[in-house]
mmCIF file of C-alpha atoms in Angstrom:
data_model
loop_
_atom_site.group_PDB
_atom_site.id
_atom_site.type_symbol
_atom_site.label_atom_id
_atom_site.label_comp_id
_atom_site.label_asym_id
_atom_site.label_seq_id
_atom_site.Cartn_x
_atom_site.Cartn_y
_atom_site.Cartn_z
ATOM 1 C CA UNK A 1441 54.619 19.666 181.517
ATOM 2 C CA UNK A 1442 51.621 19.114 184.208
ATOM 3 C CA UNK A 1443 50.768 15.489 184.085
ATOM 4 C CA UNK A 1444 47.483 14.352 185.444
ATOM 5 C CA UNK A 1445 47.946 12.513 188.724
ATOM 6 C CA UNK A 1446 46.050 9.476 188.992
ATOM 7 C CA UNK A 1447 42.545 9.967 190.938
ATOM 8 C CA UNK A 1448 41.207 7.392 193.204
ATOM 9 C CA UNK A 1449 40.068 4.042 192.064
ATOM 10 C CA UNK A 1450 36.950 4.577 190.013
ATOM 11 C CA UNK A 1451 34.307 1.819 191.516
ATOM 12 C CA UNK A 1452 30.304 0.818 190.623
ATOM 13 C CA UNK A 1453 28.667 4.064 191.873
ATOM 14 C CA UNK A 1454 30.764 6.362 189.705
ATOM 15 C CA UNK A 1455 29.049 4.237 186.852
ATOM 16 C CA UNK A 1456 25.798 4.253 188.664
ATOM 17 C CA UNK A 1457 26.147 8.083 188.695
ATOM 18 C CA UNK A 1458 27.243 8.316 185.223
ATOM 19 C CA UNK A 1459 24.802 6.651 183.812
ATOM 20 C CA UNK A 1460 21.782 7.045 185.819
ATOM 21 C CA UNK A 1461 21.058 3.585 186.979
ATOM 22 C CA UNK A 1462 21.319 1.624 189.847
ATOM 23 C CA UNK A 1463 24.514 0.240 191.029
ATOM 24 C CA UNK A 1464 22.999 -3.409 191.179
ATOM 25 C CA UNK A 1465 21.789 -2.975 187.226
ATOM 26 C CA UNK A 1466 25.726 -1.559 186.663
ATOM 27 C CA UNK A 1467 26.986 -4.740 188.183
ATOM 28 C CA UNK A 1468 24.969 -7.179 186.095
ATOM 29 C CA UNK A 1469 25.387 -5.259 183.056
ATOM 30 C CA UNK A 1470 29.459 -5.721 183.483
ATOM 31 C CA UNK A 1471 29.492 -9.212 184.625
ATOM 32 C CA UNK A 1472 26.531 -9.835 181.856
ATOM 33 C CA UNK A 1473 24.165 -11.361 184.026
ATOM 34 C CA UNK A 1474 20.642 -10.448 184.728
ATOM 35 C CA UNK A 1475 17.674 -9.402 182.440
ATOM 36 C CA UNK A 1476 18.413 -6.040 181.499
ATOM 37 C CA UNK A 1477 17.430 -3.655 178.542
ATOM 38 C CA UNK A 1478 19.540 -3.492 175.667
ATOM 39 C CA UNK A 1479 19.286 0.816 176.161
ATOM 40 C CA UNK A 1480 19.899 0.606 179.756
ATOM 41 C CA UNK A 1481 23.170 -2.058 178.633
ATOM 42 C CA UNK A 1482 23.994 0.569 175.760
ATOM 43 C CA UNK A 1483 24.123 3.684 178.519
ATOM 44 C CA UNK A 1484 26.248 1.709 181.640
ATOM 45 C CA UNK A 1485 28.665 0.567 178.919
ATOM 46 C CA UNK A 1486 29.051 4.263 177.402
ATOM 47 C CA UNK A 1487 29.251 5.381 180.820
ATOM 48 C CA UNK A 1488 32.014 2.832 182.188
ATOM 49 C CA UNK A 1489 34.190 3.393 179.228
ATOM 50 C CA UNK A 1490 33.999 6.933 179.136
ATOM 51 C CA UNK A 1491 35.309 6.771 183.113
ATOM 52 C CA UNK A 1492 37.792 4.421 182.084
ATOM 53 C CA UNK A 1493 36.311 1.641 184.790
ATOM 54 C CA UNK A 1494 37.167 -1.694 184.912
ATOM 55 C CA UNK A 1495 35.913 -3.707 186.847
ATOM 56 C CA UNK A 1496 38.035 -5.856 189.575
ATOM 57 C CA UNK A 1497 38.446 -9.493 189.201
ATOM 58 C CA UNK A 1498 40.063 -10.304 192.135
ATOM 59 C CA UNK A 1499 38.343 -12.475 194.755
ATOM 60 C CA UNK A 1500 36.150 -10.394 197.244
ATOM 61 C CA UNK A 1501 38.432 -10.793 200.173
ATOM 62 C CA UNK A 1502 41.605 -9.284 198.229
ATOM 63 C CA UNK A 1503 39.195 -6.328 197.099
ATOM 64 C CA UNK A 1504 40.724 -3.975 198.762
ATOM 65 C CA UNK A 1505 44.148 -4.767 197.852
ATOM 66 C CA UNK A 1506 46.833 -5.103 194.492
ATOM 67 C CA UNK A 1507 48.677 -7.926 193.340
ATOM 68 C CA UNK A 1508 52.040 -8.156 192.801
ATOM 69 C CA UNK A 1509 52.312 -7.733 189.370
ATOM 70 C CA UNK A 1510 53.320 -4.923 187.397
ATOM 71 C CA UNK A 1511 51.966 -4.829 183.552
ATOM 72 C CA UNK A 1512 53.896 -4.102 180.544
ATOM 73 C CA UNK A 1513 52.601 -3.172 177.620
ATOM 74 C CA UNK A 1514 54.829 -2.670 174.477
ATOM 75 C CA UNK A 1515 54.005 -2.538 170.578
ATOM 76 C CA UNK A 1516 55.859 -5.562 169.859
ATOM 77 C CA UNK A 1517 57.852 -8.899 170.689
ATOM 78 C CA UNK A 1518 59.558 -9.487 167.351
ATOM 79 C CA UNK A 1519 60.916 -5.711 167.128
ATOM 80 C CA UNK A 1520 64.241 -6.433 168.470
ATOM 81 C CA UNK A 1521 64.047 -3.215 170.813
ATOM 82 C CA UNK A 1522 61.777 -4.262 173.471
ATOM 83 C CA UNK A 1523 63.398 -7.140 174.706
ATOM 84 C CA UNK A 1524 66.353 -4.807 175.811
ATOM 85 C CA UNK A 1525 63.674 -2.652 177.524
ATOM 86 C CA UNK A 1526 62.362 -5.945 178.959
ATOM 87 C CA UNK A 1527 65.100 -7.284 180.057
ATOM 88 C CA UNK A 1528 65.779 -3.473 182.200
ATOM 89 C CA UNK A 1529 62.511 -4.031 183.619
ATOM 90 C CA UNK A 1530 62.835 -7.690 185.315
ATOM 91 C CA UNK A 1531 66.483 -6.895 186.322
ATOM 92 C CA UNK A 1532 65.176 -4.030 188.712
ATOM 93 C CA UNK A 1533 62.260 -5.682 189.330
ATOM 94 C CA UNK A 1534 63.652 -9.216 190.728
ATOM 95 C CA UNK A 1535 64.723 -8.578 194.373
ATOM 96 C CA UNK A 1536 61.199 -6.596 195.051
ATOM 97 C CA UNK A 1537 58.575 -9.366 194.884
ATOM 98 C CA UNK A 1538 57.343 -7.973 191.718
ATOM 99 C CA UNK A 1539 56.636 -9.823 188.718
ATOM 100 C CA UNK A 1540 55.989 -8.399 185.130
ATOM 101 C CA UNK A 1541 53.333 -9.644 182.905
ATOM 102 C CA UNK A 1542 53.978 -8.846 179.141
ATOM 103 C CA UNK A 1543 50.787 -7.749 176.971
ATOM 104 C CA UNK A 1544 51.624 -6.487 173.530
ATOM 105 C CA UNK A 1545 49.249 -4.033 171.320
ATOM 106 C CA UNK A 1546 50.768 -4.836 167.649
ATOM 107 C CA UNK A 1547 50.983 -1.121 167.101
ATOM 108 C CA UNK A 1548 47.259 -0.737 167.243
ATOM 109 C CA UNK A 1549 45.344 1.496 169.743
ATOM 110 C CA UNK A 1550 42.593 -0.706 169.873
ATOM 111 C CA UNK A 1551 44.544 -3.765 170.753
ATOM 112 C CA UNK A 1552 46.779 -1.419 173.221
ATOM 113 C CA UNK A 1553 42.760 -0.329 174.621
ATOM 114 C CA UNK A 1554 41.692 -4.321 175.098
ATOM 115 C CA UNK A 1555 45.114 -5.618 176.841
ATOM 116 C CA UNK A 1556 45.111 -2.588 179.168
ATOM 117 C CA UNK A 1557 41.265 -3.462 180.190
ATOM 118 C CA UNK A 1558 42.440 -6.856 180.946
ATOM 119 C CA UNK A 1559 45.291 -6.485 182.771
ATOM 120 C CA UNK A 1560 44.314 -3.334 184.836
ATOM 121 C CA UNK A 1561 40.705 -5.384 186.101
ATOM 122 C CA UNK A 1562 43.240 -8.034 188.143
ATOM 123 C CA UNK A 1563 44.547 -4.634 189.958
ATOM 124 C CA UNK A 1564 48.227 -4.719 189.130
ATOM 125 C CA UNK A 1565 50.623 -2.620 191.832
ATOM 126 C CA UNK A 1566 51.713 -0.496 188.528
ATOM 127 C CA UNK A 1567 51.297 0.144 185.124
ATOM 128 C CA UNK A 1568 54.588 0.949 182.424
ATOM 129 C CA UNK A 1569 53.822 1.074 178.597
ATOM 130 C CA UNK A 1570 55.858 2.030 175.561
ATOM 131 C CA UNK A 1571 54.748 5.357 174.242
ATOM 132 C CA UNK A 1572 52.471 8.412 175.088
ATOM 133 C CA UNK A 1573 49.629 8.634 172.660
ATOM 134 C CA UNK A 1574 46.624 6.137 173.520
ATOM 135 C CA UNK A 1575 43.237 6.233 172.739
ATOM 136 C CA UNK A 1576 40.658 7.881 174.925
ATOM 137 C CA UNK A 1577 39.503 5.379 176.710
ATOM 138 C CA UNK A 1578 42.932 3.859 177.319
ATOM 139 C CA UNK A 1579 44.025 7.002 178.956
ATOM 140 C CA UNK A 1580 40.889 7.093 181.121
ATOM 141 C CA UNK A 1581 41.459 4.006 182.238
ATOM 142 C CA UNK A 1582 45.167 4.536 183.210
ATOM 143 C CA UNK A 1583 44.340 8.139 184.323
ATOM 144 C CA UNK A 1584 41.970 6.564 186.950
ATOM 145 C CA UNK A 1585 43.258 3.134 187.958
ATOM 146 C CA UNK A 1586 44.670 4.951 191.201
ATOM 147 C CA UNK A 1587 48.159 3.112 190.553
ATOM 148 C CA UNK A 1588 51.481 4.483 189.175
ATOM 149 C CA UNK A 1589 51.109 4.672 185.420
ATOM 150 C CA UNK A 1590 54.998 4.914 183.511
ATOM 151 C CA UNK A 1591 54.873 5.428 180.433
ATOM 152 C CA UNK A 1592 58.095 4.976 178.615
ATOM 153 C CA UNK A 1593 60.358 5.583 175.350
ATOM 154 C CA UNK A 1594 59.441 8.945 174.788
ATOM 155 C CA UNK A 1595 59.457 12.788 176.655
ATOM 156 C CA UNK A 1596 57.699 14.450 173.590
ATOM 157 C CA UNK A 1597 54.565 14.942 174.367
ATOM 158 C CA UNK A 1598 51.650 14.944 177.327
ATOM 159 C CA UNK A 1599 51.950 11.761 179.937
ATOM 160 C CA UNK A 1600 49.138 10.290 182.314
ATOM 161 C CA UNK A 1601 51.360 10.090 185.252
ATOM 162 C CA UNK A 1602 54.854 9.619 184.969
ATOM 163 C CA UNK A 1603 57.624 9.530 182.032
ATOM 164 C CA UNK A 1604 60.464 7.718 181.342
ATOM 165 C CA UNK A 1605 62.466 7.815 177.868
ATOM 166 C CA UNK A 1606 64.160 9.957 175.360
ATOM 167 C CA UNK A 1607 63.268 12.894 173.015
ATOM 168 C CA UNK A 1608 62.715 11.186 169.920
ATOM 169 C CA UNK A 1609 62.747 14.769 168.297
ATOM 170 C CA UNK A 1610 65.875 15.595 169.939
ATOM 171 C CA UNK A 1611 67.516 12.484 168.013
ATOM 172 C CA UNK A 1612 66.274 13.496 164.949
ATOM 173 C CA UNK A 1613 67.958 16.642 165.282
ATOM 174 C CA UNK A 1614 70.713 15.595 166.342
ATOM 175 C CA UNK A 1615 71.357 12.885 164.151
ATOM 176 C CA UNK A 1616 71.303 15.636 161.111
ATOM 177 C CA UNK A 1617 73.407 17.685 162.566
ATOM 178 C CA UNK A 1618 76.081 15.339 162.728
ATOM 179 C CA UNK A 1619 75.148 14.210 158.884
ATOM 180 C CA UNK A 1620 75.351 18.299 158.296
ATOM 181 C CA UNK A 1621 78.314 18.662 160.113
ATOM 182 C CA UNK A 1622 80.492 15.568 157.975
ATOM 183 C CA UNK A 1623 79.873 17.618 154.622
ATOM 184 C CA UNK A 1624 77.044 15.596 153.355
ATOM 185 C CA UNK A 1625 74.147 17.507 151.658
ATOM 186 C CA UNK A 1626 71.841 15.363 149.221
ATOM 187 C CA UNK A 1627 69.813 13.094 151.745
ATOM 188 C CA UNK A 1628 67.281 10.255 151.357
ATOM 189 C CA UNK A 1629 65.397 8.873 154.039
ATOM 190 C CA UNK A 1630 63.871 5.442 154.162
ATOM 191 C CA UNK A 1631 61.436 4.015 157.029
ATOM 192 C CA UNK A 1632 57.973 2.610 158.125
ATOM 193 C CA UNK A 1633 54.652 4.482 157.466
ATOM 194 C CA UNK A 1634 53.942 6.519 160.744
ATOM 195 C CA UNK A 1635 50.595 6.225 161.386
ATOM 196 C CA UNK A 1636 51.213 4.589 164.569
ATOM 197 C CA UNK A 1637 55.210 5.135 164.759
ATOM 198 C CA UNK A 1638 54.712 8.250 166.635
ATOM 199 C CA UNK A 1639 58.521 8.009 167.988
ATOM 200 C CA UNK A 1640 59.660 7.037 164.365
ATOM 201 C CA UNK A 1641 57.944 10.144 163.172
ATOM 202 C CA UNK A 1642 58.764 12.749 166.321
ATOM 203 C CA UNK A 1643 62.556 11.558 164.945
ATOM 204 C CA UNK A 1644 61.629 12.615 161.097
ATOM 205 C CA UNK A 1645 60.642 15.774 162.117
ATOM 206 C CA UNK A 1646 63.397 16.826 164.344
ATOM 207 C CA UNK A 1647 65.352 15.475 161.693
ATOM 208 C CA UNK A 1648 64.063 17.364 159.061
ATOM 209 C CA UNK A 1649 63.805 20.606 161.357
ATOM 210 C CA UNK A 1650 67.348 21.079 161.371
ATOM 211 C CA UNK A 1651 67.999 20.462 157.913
ATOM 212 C CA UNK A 1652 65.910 22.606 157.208
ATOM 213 C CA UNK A 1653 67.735 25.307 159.382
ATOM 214 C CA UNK A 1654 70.963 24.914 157.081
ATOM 215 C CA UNK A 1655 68.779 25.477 153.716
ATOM 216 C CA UNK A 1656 68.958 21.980 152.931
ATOM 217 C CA UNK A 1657 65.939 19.597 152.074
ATOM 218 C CA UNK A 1658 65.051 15.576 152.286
ATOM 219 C CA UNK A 1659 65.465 14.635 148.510
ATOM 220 C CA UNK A 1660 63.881 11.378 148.175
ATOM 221 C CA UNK A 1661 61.815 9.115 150.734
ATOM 222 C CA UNK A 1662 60.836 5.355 150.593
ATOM 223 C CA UNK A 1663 58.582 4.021 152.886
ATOM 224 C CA UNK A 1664 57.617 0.513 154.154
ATOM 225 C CA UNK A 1665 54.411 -0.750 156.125
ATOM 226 C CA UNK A 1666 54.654 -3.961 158.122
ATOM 227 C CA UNK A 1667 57.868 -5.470 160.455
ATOM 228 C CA UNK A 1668 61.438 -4.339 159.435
ATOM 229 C CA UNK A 1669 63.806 -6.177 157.731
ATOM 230 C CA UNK A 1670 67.478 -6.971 156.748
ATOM 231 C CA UNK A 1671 65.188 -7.506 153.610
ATOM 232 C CA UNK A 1672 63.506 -4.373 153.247
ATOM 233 C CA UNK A 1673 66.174 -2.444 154.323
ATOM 234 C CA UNK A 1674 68.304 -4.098 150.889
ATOM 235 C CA UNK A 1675 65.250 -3.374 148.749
ATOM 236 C CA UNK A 1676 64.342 0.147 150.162
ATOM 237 C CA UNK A 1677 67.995 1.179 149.491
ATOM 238 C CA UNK A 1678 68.172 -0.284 145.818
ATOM 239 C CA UNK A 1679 64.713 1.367 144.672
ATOM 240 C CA UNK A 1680 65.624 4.925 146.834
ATOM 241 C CA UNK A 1681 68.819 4.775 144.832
ATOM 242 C CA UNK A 1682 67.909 4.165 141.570
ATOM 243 C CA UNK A 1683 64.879 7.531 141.607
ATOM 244 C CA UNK A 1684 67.667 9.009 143.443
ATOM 245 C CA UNK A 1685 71.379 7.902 142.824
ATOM 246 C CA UNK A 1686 73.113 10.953 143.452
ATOM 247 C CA UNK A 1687 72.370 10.537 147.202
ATOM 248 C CA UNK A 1688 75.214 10.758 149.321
ATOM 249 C CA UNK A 1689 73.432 9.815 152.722
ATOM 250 C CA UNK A 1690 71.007 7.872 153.689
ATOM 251 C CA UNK A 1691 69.042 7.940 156.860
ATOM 252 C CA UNK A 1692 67.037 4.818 158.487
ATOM 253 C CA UNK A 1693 64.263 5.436 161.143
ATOM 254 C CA UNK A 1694 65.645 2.068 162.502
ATOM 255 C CA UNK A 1695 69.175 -0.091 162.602
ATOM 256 C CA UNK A 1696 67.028 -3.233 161.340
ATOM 257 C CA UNK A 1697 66.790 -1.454 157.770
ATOM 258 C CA UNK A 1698 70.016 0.282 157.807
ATOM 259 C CA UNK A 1699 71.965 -2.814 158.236
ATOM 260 C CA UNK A 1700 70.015 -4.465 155.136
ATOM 261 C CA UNK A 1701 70.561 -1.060 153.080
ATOM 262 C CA UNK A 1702 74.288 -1.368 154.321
ATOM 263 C CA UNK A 1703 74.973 -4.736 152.897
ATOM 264 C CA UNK A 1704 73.449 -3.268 149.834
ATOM 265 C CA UNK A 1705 75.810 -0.905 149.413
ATOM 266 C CA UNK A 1706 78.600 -2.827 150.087
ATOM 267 C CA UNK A 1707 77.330 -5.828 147.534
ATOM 268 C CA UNK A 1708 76.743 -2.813 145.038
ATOM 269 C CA UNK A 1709 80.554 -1.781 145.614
ATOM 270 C CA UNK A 1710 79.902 1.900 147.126
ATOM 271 C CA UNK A 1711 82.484 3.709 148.902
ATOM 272 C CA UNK A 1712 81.391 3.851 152.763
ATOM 273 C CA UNK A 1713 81.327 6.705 154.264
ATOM 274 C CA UNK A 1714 82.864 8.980 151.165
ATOM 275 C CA UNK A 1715 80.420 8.024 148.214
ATOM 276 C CA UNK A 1716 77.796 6.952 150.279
ATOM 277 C CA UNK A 1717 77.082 7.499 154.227
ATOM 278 C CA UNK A 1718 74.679 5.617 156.070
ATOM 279 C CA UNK A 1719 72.900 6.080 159.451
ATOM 280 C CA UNK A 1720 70.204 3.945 161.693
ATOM 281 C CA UNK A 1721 68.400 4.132 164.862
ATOM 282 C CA UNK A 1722 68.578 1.980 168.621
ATOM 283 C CA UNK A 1723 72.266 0.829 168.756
ATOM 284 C CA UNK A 1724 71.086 -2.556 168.561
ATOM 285 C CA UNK A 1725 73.734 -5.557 169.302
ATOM 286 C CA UNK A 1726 72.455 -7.084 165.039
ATOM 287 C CA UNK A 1727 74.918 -3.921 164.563
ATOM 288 C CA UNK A 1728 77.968 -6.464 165.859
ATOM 289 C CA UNK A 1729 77.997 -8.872 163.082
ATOM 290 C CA UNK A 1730 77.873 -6.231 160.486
ATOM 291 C CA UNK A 1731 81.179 -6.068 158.151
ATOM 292 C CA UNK A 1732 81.316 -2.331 158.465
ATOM 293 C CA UNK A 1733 79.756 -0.481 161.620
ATOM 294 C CA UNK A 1734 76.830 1.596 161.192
ATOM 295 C CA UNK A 1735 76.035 5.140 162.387
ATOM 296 C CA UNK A 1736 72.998 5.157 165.038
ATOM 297 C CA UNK A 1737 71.931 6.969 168.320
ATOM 298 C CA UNK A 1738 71.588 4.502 171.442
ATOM 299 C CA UNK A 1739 68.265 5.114 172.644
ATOM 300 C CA UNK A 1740 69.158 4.023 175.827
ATOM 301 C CA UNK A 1741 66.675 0.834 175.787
ATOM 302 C CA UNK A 1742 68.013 -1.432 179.223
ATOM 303 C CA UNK A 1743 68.149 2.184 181.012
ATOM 304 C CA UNK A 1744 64.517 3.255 180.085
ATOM 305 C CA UNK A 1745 63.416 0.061 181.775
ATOM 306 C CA UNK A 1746 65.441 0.120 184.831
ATOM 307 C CA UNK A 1747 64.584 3.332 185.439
ATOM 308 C CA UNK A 1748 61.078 2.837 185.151
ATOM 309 C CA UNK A 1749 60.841 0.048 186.971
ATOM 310 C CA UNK A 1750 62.312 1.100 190.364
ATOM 311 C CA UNK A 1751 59.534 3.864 190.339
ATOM 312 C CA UNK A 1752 57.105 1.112 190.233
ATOM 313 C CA UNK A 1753 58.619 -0.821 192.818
ATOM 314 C CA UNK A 1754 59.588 2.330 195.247
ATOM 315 C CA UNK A 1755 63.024 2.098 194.755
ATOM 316 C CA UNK A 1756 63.616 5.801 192.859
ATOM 317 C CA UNK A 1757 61.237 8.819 194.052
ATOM 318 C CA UNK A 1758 59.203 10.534 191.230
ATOM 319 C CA UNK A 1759 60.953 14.041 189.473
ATOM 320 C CA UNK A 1760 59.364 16.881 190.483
ATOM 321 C CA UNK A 1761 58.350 17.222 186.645
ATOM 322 C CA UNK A 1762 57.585 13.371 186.682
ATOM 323 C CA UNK A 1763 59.575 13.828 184.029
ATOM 324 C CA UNK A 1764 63.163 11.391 183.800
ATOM 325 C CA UNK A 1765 64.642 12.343 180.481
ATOM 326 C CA UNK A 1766 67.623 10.425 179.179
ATOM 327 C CA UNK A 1767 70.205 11.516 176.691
ATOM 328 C CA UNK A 1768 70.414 9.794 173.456
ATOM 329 C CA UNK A 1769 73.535 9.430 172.314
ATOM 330 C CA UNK A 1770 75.375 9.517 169.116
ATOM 331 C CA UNK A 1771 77.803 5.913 167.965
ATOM 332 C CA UNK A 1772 79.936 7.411 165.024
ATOM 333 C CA UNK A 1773 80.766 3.630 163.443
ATOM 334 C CA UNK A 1774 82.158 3.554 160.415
ATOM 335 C CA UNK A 1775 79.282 4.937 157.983
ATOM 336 C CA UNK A 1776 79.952 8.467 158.397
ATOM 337 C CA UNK A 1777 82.764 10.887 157.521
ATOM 338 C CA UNK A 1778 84.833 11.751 160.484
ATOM 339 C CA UNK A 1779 84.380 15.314 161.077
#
């Protein structure tokens, strides 16, 4: 991996270069003042978010400098992953004089495109955001705010500046080898459409790479748009089991629908983990109050976010590779065949 280091601060007369204008008509056109031409407003604007400038909405005499925040962006506030990650973040970040500010993108690059605008114009001393893939624009902007860009939960792919997370594919595999390994061969998987989910998909096809190694093939699949659910995760495993009832493992992109397809199981009477084994993703604390304990891989959530917040704030030097891979690792519980 070569990630692109971040260049200096873009600033009016890149625009004014881009776009053939004047840096006086650039400014007006930004701050949407002054009588300008709606073809001459048409080309700055191409030409600003094709750089990835944003303008800088601090007060003239703090121009020149950052403040001391540090923006987060993650998909979600209601997926009960982040606030582990979260919580990482502010714990490193507390004795530095550093202050996150949350913006959240809903899953959607657009969204993800609009909060990073915001937050990057009030010059923030760092950037760190869940995942790698981003829309153009987005990535210009990050790739030339000039500030240290994290981006975090995933190693599988290109990054802007510097990563900090797991390999999502590596899980995947891992995860069926262990399913492999405990004698269990006719496999159903159930999670959300992956449009967006690029980690919840990276996982799938790890998954279904080693499988596939061993001769063996997914049987059935449900899948589920929107938030997860103890809900879903009861009615996913009912309808996957009735096109598909001689299943004898199930696997859940996340713990939120394995735990509902758990209690499922157990309401239906199954015998867990010898009729019927059952596996999830994060190693979230829901998994506690569960009767039986189910099979995940800790994705290493509170770790991700400490670690990429003390390269924000100084405290850990970048890899070499910019790279800081963590190991995900494997919670047998008590949905699983011991082996």
């Amino acid at each position: 991996m070569t990630p692109q280091k971040p260049r200096r601060p873009l600033t009016l007369r890149d625009v004014s270069e881009a776009s053939g204008v004047s840096e006086m008509t650039v400014s007006r056109v930004l701050r949407n003042r002054g009588d300008v031409s709606a073809a001459t407003r048409e080309k700055v604007l191409t030409a600003a978010k094709t750089l990835g400038y944003v303008p800088n909405k601090i007060a003239g005499g703090l121009a020149s400098q950052r403040v001391n925040l540090v923006a987060v962006v993650i998909p979600s506030l209601s997926n009960l992953v982040f606030p582990d990650v979260l919580g990482g973040i502010s714990a490193e970040l507390d004795d530095t004089g550093l202050q996150p500010v949350i913006g959240v993108s809903n899953y959607s690059p657009a969204r993800e495109e609009m909060v990073l605008y915001d937050m990057l114009s009030w010059r923030p001393s760092g950037v760190i955001l869940a995942g790698l893939e981003h829309s153009k624009a987005a990535t210009a902007m990050l790739a030339n705010s000039g500030i240290p860009i994290v981006e975090i939960m995933d190693v599988d792919g290109q990054g802007i500046d510097t990563l900090v997370g797991i390999s999502h594919r590596r899980a995947g595999r891992e995860m069926a080898e262990r399913i492999l390994a405990a004698g269990y061969r006719r496999i159903g998987f159930v999670g959300t459409h992956m449009p967006e989910d690029h980690r919840a998909r990276k996982r799938l096809v790890g998954f279904e790479e080693a499988l596939s190694e061993k001769g063996v093939q997914l049987e059935a699949r449900e899948y589920y748009q929107g938030g997860s659910s103890l809900l879903k995760g009861r009615e996913l495993t009912e309808r996957i089991l009735a096109r598909a009832p001689d299943l004898d493992f199930i696997y859940y992109s996340n713990d939120m629908i394995g735990a509902g397809g758990l209690l499922h199981c157990l309401d239906q009477g199954y015998d867990i983990p010898n009729r019927i084994g059952l596996a999830g993703f994060n190693g979230v604390d829901l998994l506690d109050g569960l009767p039986v304990r189910l099979t995940t891989t800790d994705a290493r959530r509170v770790e991700i976010g400490r670690r990429a917040a003390r390269i924000i704030a100084g405290k850990d030097p970048v890899p070499a590779d910019r790279v800081t891979a963590l190991t995900p690792s494997f919670m047998p519980g008590q949905t699983i065949r011991a082996v």
